[in-house]
Amino acid sequence: PQIHTSSFLVEIFFQTASGQTDAGLVQKINEAGWVLGVNQAGGVTLAATSGGDTRWLASAAVINDGQWHHVIAEADRKAGRFALYVDGKRDAAGPGLGPDASLANEADLCVGGAPNGHYLKGAIDFLRIARGTSVASTEGNARPAASASRADAVRRMRRQSTWRGRSTRSFSSVI
């Protein structure tokens, strides 16, 4: 979806090859836009840029261990805040872009890499991109935790997720 000035969230259930760094999970960016990827420290980073202003937030949790992880990256544009939830726990929060910065662009939506490489060595089981923020975050509730079983985690994630926003688009894919 095209993100102009609305809040948005990206929810993804994935695994990387053990030790992988510098990989794109999902992005829609050129001069403006957003990226969710595996960073050099083995965590996950949400970044957004518009009009020369760039904000990013990195997780404390390491997710490049070959295990399945559930991540929700949330951009509350009205509050100007980013938040990252990893495996059911709030992992990081910090300043994001405000509601006046448009992230709209003509770039393709890229999943599992970027046009310049940075390919994910692993799998993506579930991806959701939504305009708006989750009801749970506005009420301060915890996210659904990932379990040892990938299927159990996905079922729980789908059952417990309640979203507020104008539009959601989701798909499942293994890369």
Short mmCIF file of N, CA and C in Angstrom, two decimals, residues 7-164:
data_model
loop_
_atom_site.label_atom_id
_atom_site.label_comp_id
_atom_site.label_asym_id
_atom_site.label_seq_id
_atom_site.Cartn_x
_atom_site.Cartn_y
_atom_site.Cartn_z
N SER A 7 -0.43 6.70 9.82
CA SER A 7 0.30 5.73 10.63
C SER A 7 0.27 4.40 9.89
N PHE A 8 1.23 3.53 10.21
CA PHE A 8 1.25 2.22 9.58
C PHE A 8 1.96 1.23 10.48
N LEU A 9 1.74 -0.04 10.18
CA LEU A 9 2.49 -1.09 10.86
C LEU A 9 2.82 -2.18 9.86
N VAL A 10 3.91 -2.85 10.15
CA VAL A 10 4.35 -4.00 9.37
C VAL A 10 4.48 -5.15 10.35
N GLU A 11 3.79 -6.24 10.07
CA GLU A 11 3.86 -7.43 10.90
C GLU A 11 4.43 -8.55 10.05
N ILE A 12 5.41 -9.27 10.57
CA ILE A 12 6.08 -10.29 9.79
C ILE A 12 6.49 -11.45 10.70
N PHE A 13 6.35 -12.66 10.19
CA PHE A 13 6.79 -13.88 10.86
C PHE A 13 7.81 -14.52 9.95
N PHE A 14 9.07 -14.62 10.39
CA PHE A 14 10.16 -15.00 9.50
C PHE A 14 11.27 -15.70 10.26
N GLN A 15 12.20 -16.27 9.51
CA GLN A 15 13.45 -16.77 10.06
C GLN A 15 14.57 -16.42 9.09
N THR A 16 15.74 -16.15 9.63
CA THR A 16 16.92 -15.90 8.81
C THR A 16 17.86 -17.08 8.94
N ALA A 17 18.81 -17.15 8.02
CA ALA A 17 19.91 -18.09 8.20
C ALA A 17 20.69 -17.62 9.43
N SER A 18 21.25 -18.55 10.17
CA SER A 18 22.00 -18.20 11.37
C SER A 18 23.16 -17.27 11.01
N GLY A 19 23.22 -16.13 11.70
CA GLY A 19 24.29 -15.16 11.50
C GLY A 19 24.09 -14.17 10.38
N GLN A 20 22.99 -14.25 9.65
CA GLN A 20 22.79 -13.30 8.54
C GLN A 20 22.61 -11.88 9.05
N THR A 21 23.22 -10.93 8.35
CA THR A 21 23.05 -9.50 8.64
C THR A 21 22.77 -8.78 7.33
N ASP A 22 22.35 -7.53 7.44
CA ASP A 22 22.17 -6.65 6.28
C ASP A 22 21.26 -7.25 5.21
N ALA A 23 20.02 -7.55 5.61
CA ALA A 23 19.05 -8.14 4.68
C ALA A 23 17.74 -7.37 4.74
N GLY A 24 17.13 -7.19 3.60
CA GLY A 24 15.82 -6.55 3.54
C GLY A 24 14.73 -7.56 3.85
N LEU A 25 13.82 -7.19 4.74
CA LEU A 25 12.63 -8.00 4.97
C LEU A 25 11.51 -7.49 4.07
N VAL A 26 11.21 -6.20 4.16
CA VAL A 26 10.20 -5.58 3.30
C VAL A 26 10.49 -4.08 3.23
N GLN A 27 10.28 -3.51 2.06
CA GLN A 27 10.52 -2.07 1.91
C GLN A 27 9.75 -1.51 0.73
N LYS A 28 9.49 -0.21 0.82
CA LYS A 28 8.94 0.58 -0.29
C LYS A 28 9.58 1.95 -0.15
N ILE A 29 10.67 2.15 -0.90
CA ILE A 29 11.47 3.36 -0.69
C ILE A 29 12.23 3.74 -1.95
N ASN A 30 12.32 5.03 -2.21
CA ASN A 30 13.31 5.66 -3.09
C ASN A 30 13.71 6.95 -2.40
N GLU A 31 13.29 8.12 -2.87
CA GLU A 31 13.64 9.36 -2.15
C GLU A 31 12.89 9.46 -0.82
N ALA A 32 11.72 8.89 -0.77
CA ALA A 32 10.91 8.81 0.46
C ALA A 32 10.45 7.37 0.61
N GLY A 33 10.08 7.00 1.82
CA GLY A 33 9.55 5.66 2.03
C GLY A 33 10.03 5.05 3.32
N TRP A 34 9.94 3.72 3.40
CA TRP A 34 10.23 3.01 4.63
C TRP A 34 10.87 1.67 4.33
N VAL A 35 11.60 1.16 5.34
CA VAL A 35 12.32 -0.11 5.23
C VAL A 35 12.22 -0.85 6.56
N LEU A 36 12.03 -2.16 6.50
CA LEU A 36 12.19 -3.02 7.66
C LEU A 36 13.19 -4.09 7.27
N GLY A 37 14.29 -4.19 8.01
CA GLY A 37 15.32 -5.14 7.62
C GLY A 37 16.14 -5.66 8.79
N VAL A 38 16.99 -6.63 8.47
CA VAL A 38 17.94 -7.18 9.43
C VAL A 38 19.17 -6.29 9.40
N ASN A 39 19.59 -5.79 10.55
CA ASN A 39 20.70 -4.84 10.60
C ASN A 39 22.04 -5.55 10.82
N GLN A 40 23.11 -4.78 10.87
CA GLN A 40 24.46 -5.32 11.02
C GLN A 40 24.69 -6.02 12.36
N ALA A 41 23.91 -5.67 13.36
CA ALA A 41 24.06 -6.28 14.68
C ALA A 41 23.22 -7.56 14.82
N GLY A 42 22.47 -7.91 13.77
CA GLY A 42 21.63 -9.10 13.82
C GLY A 42 20.25 -8.85 14.39
N GLY A 43 19.92 -7.59 14.61
CA GLY A 43 18.58 -7.21 15.06
C GLY A 43 17.74 -6.78 13.88
N VAL A 44 16.62 -6.18 14.16
CA VAL A 44 15.74 -5.66 13.11
C VAL A 44 15.69 -4.15 13.24
N THR A 45 15.62 -3.45 12.10
CA THR A 45 15.56 -1.99 12.08
C THR A 45 14.39 -1.53 11.23
N LEU A 46 13.64 -0.56 11.76
CA LEU A 46 12.62 0.15 11.00
C LEU A 46 13.19 1.53 10.68
N ALA A 47 13.16 1.91 9.41
CA ALA A 47 13.63 3.24 9.01
C ALA A 47 12.61 3.86 8.08
N ALA A 48 12.50 5.19 8.14
CA ALA A 48 11.63 5.94 7.24
C ALA A 48 12.30 7.26 6.90
N THR A 49 12.08 7.71 5.67
CA THR A 49 12.69 8.96 5.23
C THR A 49 11.70 9.75 4.39
N SER A 50 11.77 11.08 4.53
CA SER A 50 10.93 11.98 3.75
C SER A 50 11.57 13.36 3.76
N GLY A 51 11.74 13.94 2.59
CA GLY A 51 12.26 15.30 2.49
C GLY A 51 13.59 15.50 3.18
N GLY A 52 14.46 14.51 3.17
CA GLY A 52 15.77 14.62 3.79
C GLY A 52 15.79 14.31 5.29
N ASP A 53 14.65 14.08 5.89
CA ASP A 53 14.58 13.73 7.31
C ASP A 53 14.45 12.21 7.41
N THR A 54 15.41 11.56 8.05
CA THR A 54 15.40 10.11 8.20
C THR A 54 15.40 9.75 9.67
N ARG A 55 14.53 8.81 10.01
CA ARG A 55 14.47 8.29 11.39
C ARG A 55 14.59 6.78 11.31
N TRP A 56 15.25 6.19 12.30
CA TRP A 56 15.37 4.74 12.35
C TRP A 56 15.32 4.28 13.80
N LEU A 57 14.91 3.03 13.96
CA LEU A 57 14.84 2.41 15.28
C LEU A 57 15.31 0.98 15.15
N ALA A 58 16.28 0.59 15.97
CA ALA A 58 16.84 -0.76 15.95
C ALA A 58 16.40 -1.53 17.19
N SER A 59 16.18 -2.81 17.02
CA SER A 59 15.81 -3.66 18.15
C SER A 59 17.03 -3.98 19.00
N ALA A 60 16.80 -4.27 20.25
CA ALA A 60 17.84 -4.80 21.13
C ALA A 60 17.97 -6.31 20.91
N ALA A 61 16.85 -6.95 20.59
CA ALA A 61 16.83 -8.40 20.40
C ALA A 61 17.55 -8.79 19.11
N VAL A 62 18.25 -9.90 19.18
CA VAL A 62 18.90 -10.47 18.01
C VAL A 62 17.93 -11.46 17.37
N ILE A 63 17.72 -11.35 16.08
CA ILE A 63 16.75 -12.20 15.38
C ILE A 63 17.41 -13.04 14.28
N ASN A 64 18.72 -13.02 14.18
CA ASN A 64 19.40 -13.76 13.11
C ASN A 64 20.00 -15.07 13.62
N ASP A 65 19.20 -15.80 14.39
CA ASP A 65 19.66 -17.02 15.03
C ASP A 65 19.12 -18.30 14.40
N GLY A 66 18.48 -18.19 13.24
CA GLY A 66 17.93 -19.37 12.57
C GLY A 66 16.59 -19.81 13.12
N GLN A 67 16.06 -19.11 14.11
CA GLN A 67 14.76 -19.44 14.71
C GLN A 67 13.67 -18.56 14.08
N TRP A 68 12.42 -18.98 14.23
CA TRP A 68 11.29 -18.18 13.75
C TRP A 68 11.04 -17.03 14.72
N HIS A 69 10.77 -15.84 14.16
CA HIS A 69 10.50 -14.65 14.97
C HIS A 69 9.28 -13.91 14.43
N HIS A 70 8.54 -13.35 15.37
CA HIS A 70 7.37 -12.52 15.06
C HIS A 70 7.74 -11.08 15.39
N VAL A 71 7.68 -10.20 14.40
CA VAL A 71 8.03 -8.80 14.60
C VAL A 71 6.87 -7.92 14.15
N ILE A 72 6.56 -6.93 14.96
CA ILE A 72 5.64 -5.87 14.56
C ILE A 72 6.41 -4.56 14.65
N ALA A 73 6.48 -3.86 13.54
CA ALA A 73 7.10 -2.53 13.48
C ALA A 73 5.97 -1.54 13.28
N GLU A 74 5.89 -0.57 14.17
CA GLU A 74 4.76 0.34 14.15
C GLU A 74 5.24 1.79 14.07
N ALA A 75 4.61 2.55 13.19
CA ALA A 75 4.90 3.98 13.07
C ALA A 75 3.62 4.74 13.40
N ASP A 76 3.57 5.30 14.58
CA ASP A 76 2.44 6.13 15.01
C ASP A 76 2.76 7.55 14.57
N ARG A 77 2.27 7.92 13.42
CA ARG A 77 2.64 9.20 12.81
C ARG A 77 2.06 10.38 13.58
N LYS A 78 0.89 10.23 14.15
CA LYS A 78 0.28 11.33 14.91
C LYS A 78 1.15 11.67 16.12
N ALA A 79 1.68 10.65 16.78
CA ALA A 79 2.54 10.85 17.95
C ALA A 79 4.00 11.06 17.56
N GLY A 80 4.35 10.80 16.29
CA GLY A 80 5.74 10.91 15.86
C GLY A 80 6.64 9.89 16.51
N ARG A 81 6.16 8.63 16.68
CA ARG A 81 6.89 7.59 17.39
C ARG A 81 6.96 6.30 16.58
N PHE A 82 8.09 5.60 16.70
CA PHE A 82 8.26 4.24 16.19
C PHE A 82 8.26 3.29 17.39
N ALA A 83 7.83 2.05 17.16
CA ALA A 83 7.93 1.00 18.16
C ALA A 83 8.21 -0.32 17.46
N LEU A 84 9.01 -1.16 18.10
CA LEU A 84 9.29 -2.51 17.61
C LEU A 84 8.89 -3.51 18.69
N TYR A 85 8.17 -4.53 18.28
CA TYR A 85 7.77 -5.63 19.15
C TYR A 85 8.41 -6.89 18.57
N VAL A 86 9.14 -7.63 19.38
CA VAL A 86 9.80 -8.85 18.93
C VAL A 86 9.32 -10.01 19.80
N ASP A 87 8.76 -11.00 19.15
CA ASP A 87 8.28 -12.20 19.84
C ASP A 87 7.38 -11.89 21.03
N GLY A 88 6.46 -10.96 20.81
CA GLY A 88 5.44 -10.67 21.80
C GLY A 88 5.80 -9.62 22.84
N LYS A 89 7.01 -9.08 22.78
CA LYS A 89 7.43 -8.10 23.78
C LYS A 89 7.85 -6.80 23.11
N ARG A 90 7.49 -5.69 23.74
CA ARG A 90 7.96 -4.39 23.25
C ARG A 90 9.47 -4.36 23.43
N ASP A 91 10.18 -4.18 22.34
CA ASP A 91 11.63 -4.27 22.35
C ASP A 91 12.29 -2.89 22.29
N ALA A 92 11.72 -1.98 21.51
CA ALA A 92 12.32 -0.65 21.35
C ALA A 92 11.24 0.35 20.98
N ALA A 93 11.47 1.60 21.36
CA ALA A 93 10.57 2.70 20.99
C ALA A 93 11.42 3.95 20.88
N GLY A 94 11.04 4.84 19.97
CA GLY A 94 11.78 6.07 19.81
C GLY A 94 11.11 7.00 18.83
N PRO A 95 11.73 8.13 18.58
CA PRO A 95 11.13 9.12 17.68
C PRO A 95 11.00 8.60 16.25
N GLY A 96 9.89 8.94 15.62
CA GLY A 96 9.65 8.61 14.22
C GLY A 96 9.29 9.88 13.48
N LEU A 97 8.83 9.73 12.26
CA LEU A 97 8.41 10.88 11.46
C LEU A 97 6.99 11.27 11.83
N GLY A 98 6.72 12.55 11.82
CA GLY A 98 5.39 13.05 12.15
C GLY A 98 4.42 12.98 10.99
N PRO A 99 3.19 13.44 11.19
CA PRO A 99 2.13 13.31 10.20
C PRO A 99 2.29 14.21 8.97
N ASP A 100 3.18 15.17 9.00
CA ASP A 100 3.36 16.06 7.85
C ASP A 100 4.34 15.52 6.82
N ALA A 101 5.07 14.46 7.15
CA ALA A 101 6.08 13.89 6.25
C ALA A 101 5.46 12.77 5.44
N SER A 102 5.35 12.95 4.13
CA SER A 102 4.78 11.92 3.26
C SER A 102 5.84 10.87 2.91
N LEU A 103 5.44 9.61 3.00
CA LEU A 103 6.30 8.50 2.62
C LEU A 103 5.94 7.96 1.25
N ALA A 104 5.03 8.62 0.55
CA ALA A 104 4.58 8.17 -0.77
C ALA A 104 5.75 8.18 -1.76
N ASN A 105 5.79 7.15 -2.61
CA ASN A 105 6.84 7.04 -3.63
C ASN A 105 6.39 6.09 -4.72
N GLU A 106 7.12 6.06 -5.81
CA GLU A 106 6.80 5.21 -6.95
C GLU A 106 7.60 3.91 -6.96
N ALA A 107 8.33 3.63 -5.91
CA ALA A 107 9.13 2.41 -5.84
C ALA A 107 8.24 1.18 -5.74
N ASP A 108 8.79 0.05 -6.14
CA ASP A 108 8.11 -1.22 -5.97
C ASP A 108 8.14 -1.63 -4.51
N LEU A 109 7.16 -2.39 -4.09
CA LEU A 109 7.19 -3.02 -2.78
C LEU A 109 8.10 -4.24 -2.91
N CYS A 110 9.16 -4.29 -2.15
CA CYS A 110 10.12 -5.39 -2.22
C CYS A 110 10.03 -6.23 -0.94
N VAL A 111 9.95 -7.53 -1.10
CA VAL A 111 9.86 -8.46 0.02
C VAL A 111 11.03 -9.44 -0.09
N GLY A 112 11.78 -9.58 1.00
CA GLY A 112 12.89 -10.53 1.03
C GLY A 112 14.16 -10.03 0.38
N GLY A 113 14.28 -8.74 0.20
CA GLY A 113 15.48 -8.17 -0.41
C GLY A 113 15.19 -6.76 -0.90
N ALA A 114 16.13 -6.25 -1.68
CA ALA A 114 16.01 -4.90 -2.23
C ALA A 114 16.53 -4.92 -3.66
N PRO A 115 16.22 -3.91 -4.44
CA PRO A 115 16.72 -3.88 -5.82
C PRO A 115 18.25 -3.95 -5.91
N ASN A 116 18.92 -3.49 -4.86
CA ASN A 116 20.39 -3.51 -4.88
C ASN A 116 20.96 -4.74 -4.19
N GLY A 117 20.15 -5.75 -3.96
CA GLY A 117 20.62 -6.96 -3.28
C GLY A 117 20.08 -7.04 -1.88
N HIS A 118 20.94 -7.31 -0.90
CA HIS A 118 20.55 -7.42 0.51
C HIS A 118 19.44 -8.45 0.68
N TYR A 119 19.61 -9.61 0.00
CA TYR A 119 18.58 -10.64 0.01
C TYR A 119 18.54 -11.41 1.31
N LEU A 120 17.32 -11.76 1.72
CA LEU A 120 17.10 -12.57 2.90
C LEU A 120 17.44 -14.02 2.59
N LYS A 121 18.27 -14.60 3.42
CA LYS A 121 18.52 -16.04 3.37
C LYS A 121 17.70 -16.63 4.50
N GLY A 122 16.52 -17.10 4.16
CA GLY A 122 15.61 -17.61 5.17
C GLY A 122 14.23 -17.75 4.58
N ALA A 123 13.22 -17.57 5.39
CA ALA A 123 11.84 -17.74 4.96
C ALA A 123 10.93 -16.72 5.63
N ILE A 124 9.89 -16.34 4.91
CA ILE A 124 8.84 -15.48 5.44
C ILE A 124 7.55 -16.27 5.36
N ASP A 125 6.88 -16.43 6.48
CA ASP A 125 5.64 -17.19 6.50
C ASP A 125 4.42 -16.29 6.48
N PHE A 126 4.53 -15.09 7.04
CA PHE A 126 3.37 -14.21 7.15
C PHE A 126 3.86 -12.77 7.07
N LEU A 127 3.16 -11.96 6.28
CA LEU A 127 3.47 -10.54 6.19
C LEU A 127 2.19 -9.76 6.11
N ARG A 128 2.09 -8.72 6.93
CA ARG A 128 0.93 -7.83 6.89
C ARG A 128 1.44 -6.40 6.91
N ILE A 129 0.93 -5.58 6.02
CA ILE A 129 1.21 -4.15 6.01
C ILE A 129 -0.14 -3.46 6.15
N ALA A 130 -0.26 -2.60 7.14
CA ALA A 130 -1.55 -1.98 7.41
C ALA A 130 -1.40 -0.49 7.65
N ARG A 131 -2.36 0.27 7.14
CA ARG A 131 -2.45 1.68 7.52
C ARG A 131 -3.15 1.73 8.86
N GLY A 132 -2.66 2.57 9.75
CA GLY A 132 -3.22 2.65 11.09
C GLY A 132 -2.26 2.03 12.09
N THR A 133 -2.69 1.97 13.33
CA THR A 133 -1.90 1.34 14.39
C THR A 133 -2.74 0.26 15.03
N SER A 134 -2.11 -0.59 15.79
CA SER A 134 -2.86 -1.69 16.42
C SER A 134 -3.59 -1.17 17.64
N VAL A 135 -4.73 -1.75 17.90
CA VAL A 135 -5.51 -1.39 19.07
C VAL A 135 -4.70 -1.71 20.33
N ALA A 136 -3.98 -2.82 20.31
CA ALA A 136 -3.21 -3.23 21.50
C ALA A 136 -2.18 -2.18 21.89
N SER A 137 -1.53 -1.56 20.92
CA SER A 137 -0.49 -0.60 21.28
C SER A 137 -1.08 0.66 21.88
N THR A 138 -2.25 1.07 21.43
CA THR A 138 -2.85 2.28 21.98
C THR A 138 -3.41 2.03 23.37
N GLU A 139 -3.66 0.76 23.71
CA GLU A 139 -4.16 0.44 25.04
C GLU A 139 -3.04 -0.07 25.95
N GLY A 140 -1.82 -0.19 25.43
CA GLY A 140 -0.69 -0.62 26.24
C GLY A 140 -0.61 -2.11 26.47
N ASN A 141 -1.34 -2.91 25.70
CA ASN A 141 -1.32 -4.36 25.88
C ASN A 141 -0.13 -4.99 25.18
N ALA A 142 0.27 -6.16 25.64
CA ALA A 142 1.38 -6.89 25.02
C ALA A 142 0.91 -7.53 23.71
N ARG A 143 1.86 -7.81 22.85
CA ARG A 143 1.61 -8.49 21.59
C ARG A 143 1.54 -10.00 21.83
N PRO A 144 0.92 -10.74 20.90
CA PRO A 144 0.94 -12.19 21.03
C PRO A 144 2.38 -12.71 20.93
N ALA A 145 2.73 -13.60 21.82
CA ALA A 145 4.09 -14.14 21.84
C ALA A 145 4.23 -15.27 20.83
N ALA A 146 5.40 -15.38 20.24
CA ALA A 146 5.69 -16.50 19.36
C ALA A 146 5.95 -17.73 20.23
N SER A 147 5.50 -18.88 19.77
CA SER A 147 5.73 -20.11 20.51
C SER A 147 6.79 -20.93 19.81
N ALA A 148 7.12 -22.06 20.42
CA ALA A 148 8.11 -22.94 19.82
C ALA A 148 7.61 -23.49 18.49
N SER A 149 6.29 -23.63 18.35
CA SER A 149 5.72 -24.14 17.12
C SER A 149 5.33 -22.99 16.21
N ARG A 150 5.85 -22.99 15.00
CA ARG A 150 5.54 -21.94 14.05
C ARG A 150 4.06 -21.90 13.76
N ALA A 151 3.42 -23.05 13.56
CA ALA A 151 1.99 -23.09 13.25
C ALA A 151 1.17 -22.54 14.41
N ASP A 152 1.52 -22.90 15.65
CA ASP A 152 0.81 -22.38 16.82
C ASP A 152 0.95 -20.86 16.91
N ALA A 153 2.15 -20.36 16.65
CA ALA A 153 2.38 -18.92 16.73
C ALA A 153 1.55 -18.18 15.68
N VAL A 154 1.51 -18.69 14.47
CA VAL A 154 0.74 -18.04 13.41
C VAL A 154 -0.75 -18.07 13.74
N ARG A 155 -1.26 -19.20 14.22
CA ARG A 155 -2.68 -19.28 14.59
C ARG A 155 -3.00 -18.27 15.69
N ARG A 156 -2.16 -18.21 16.74
CA ARG A 156 -2.39 -17.28 17.84
C ARG A 156 -2.31 -15.83 17.35
N MET A 157 -1.35 -15.55 16.49
CA MET A 157 -1.15 -14.20 15.96
C MET A 157 -2.39 -13.76 15.19
N ARG A 158 -2.92 -14.63 14.36
CA ARG A 158 -4.10 -14.27 13.56
C ARG A 158 -5.33 -14.13 14.44
N ARG A 159 -5.46 -14.97 15.45
CA ARG A 159 -6.63 -14.93 16.33
C ARG A 159 -6.62 -13.70 17.23
N GLN A 160 -5.45 -13.27 17.73
CA GLN A 160 -5.38 -12.20 18.70
C GLN A 160 -5.18 -10.82 18.10
N SER A 161 -4.81 -10.75 16.84
CA SER A 161 -4.52 -9.45 16.24
C SER A 161 -5.80 -8.71 15.92
N THR A 162 -5.91 -7.50 16.44
CA THR A 162 -7.04 -6.62 16.16
C THR A 162 -6.47 -5.30 15.68
N TRP A 163 -6.87 -4.87 14.51
CA TRP A 163 -6.26 -3.68 13.90
C TRP A 163 -7.27 -2.59 13.71
N ARG A 164 -6.80 -1.36 13.83
CA ARG A 164 -7.62 -0.19 13.57
C ARG A 164 -6.96 0.57 12.43
#
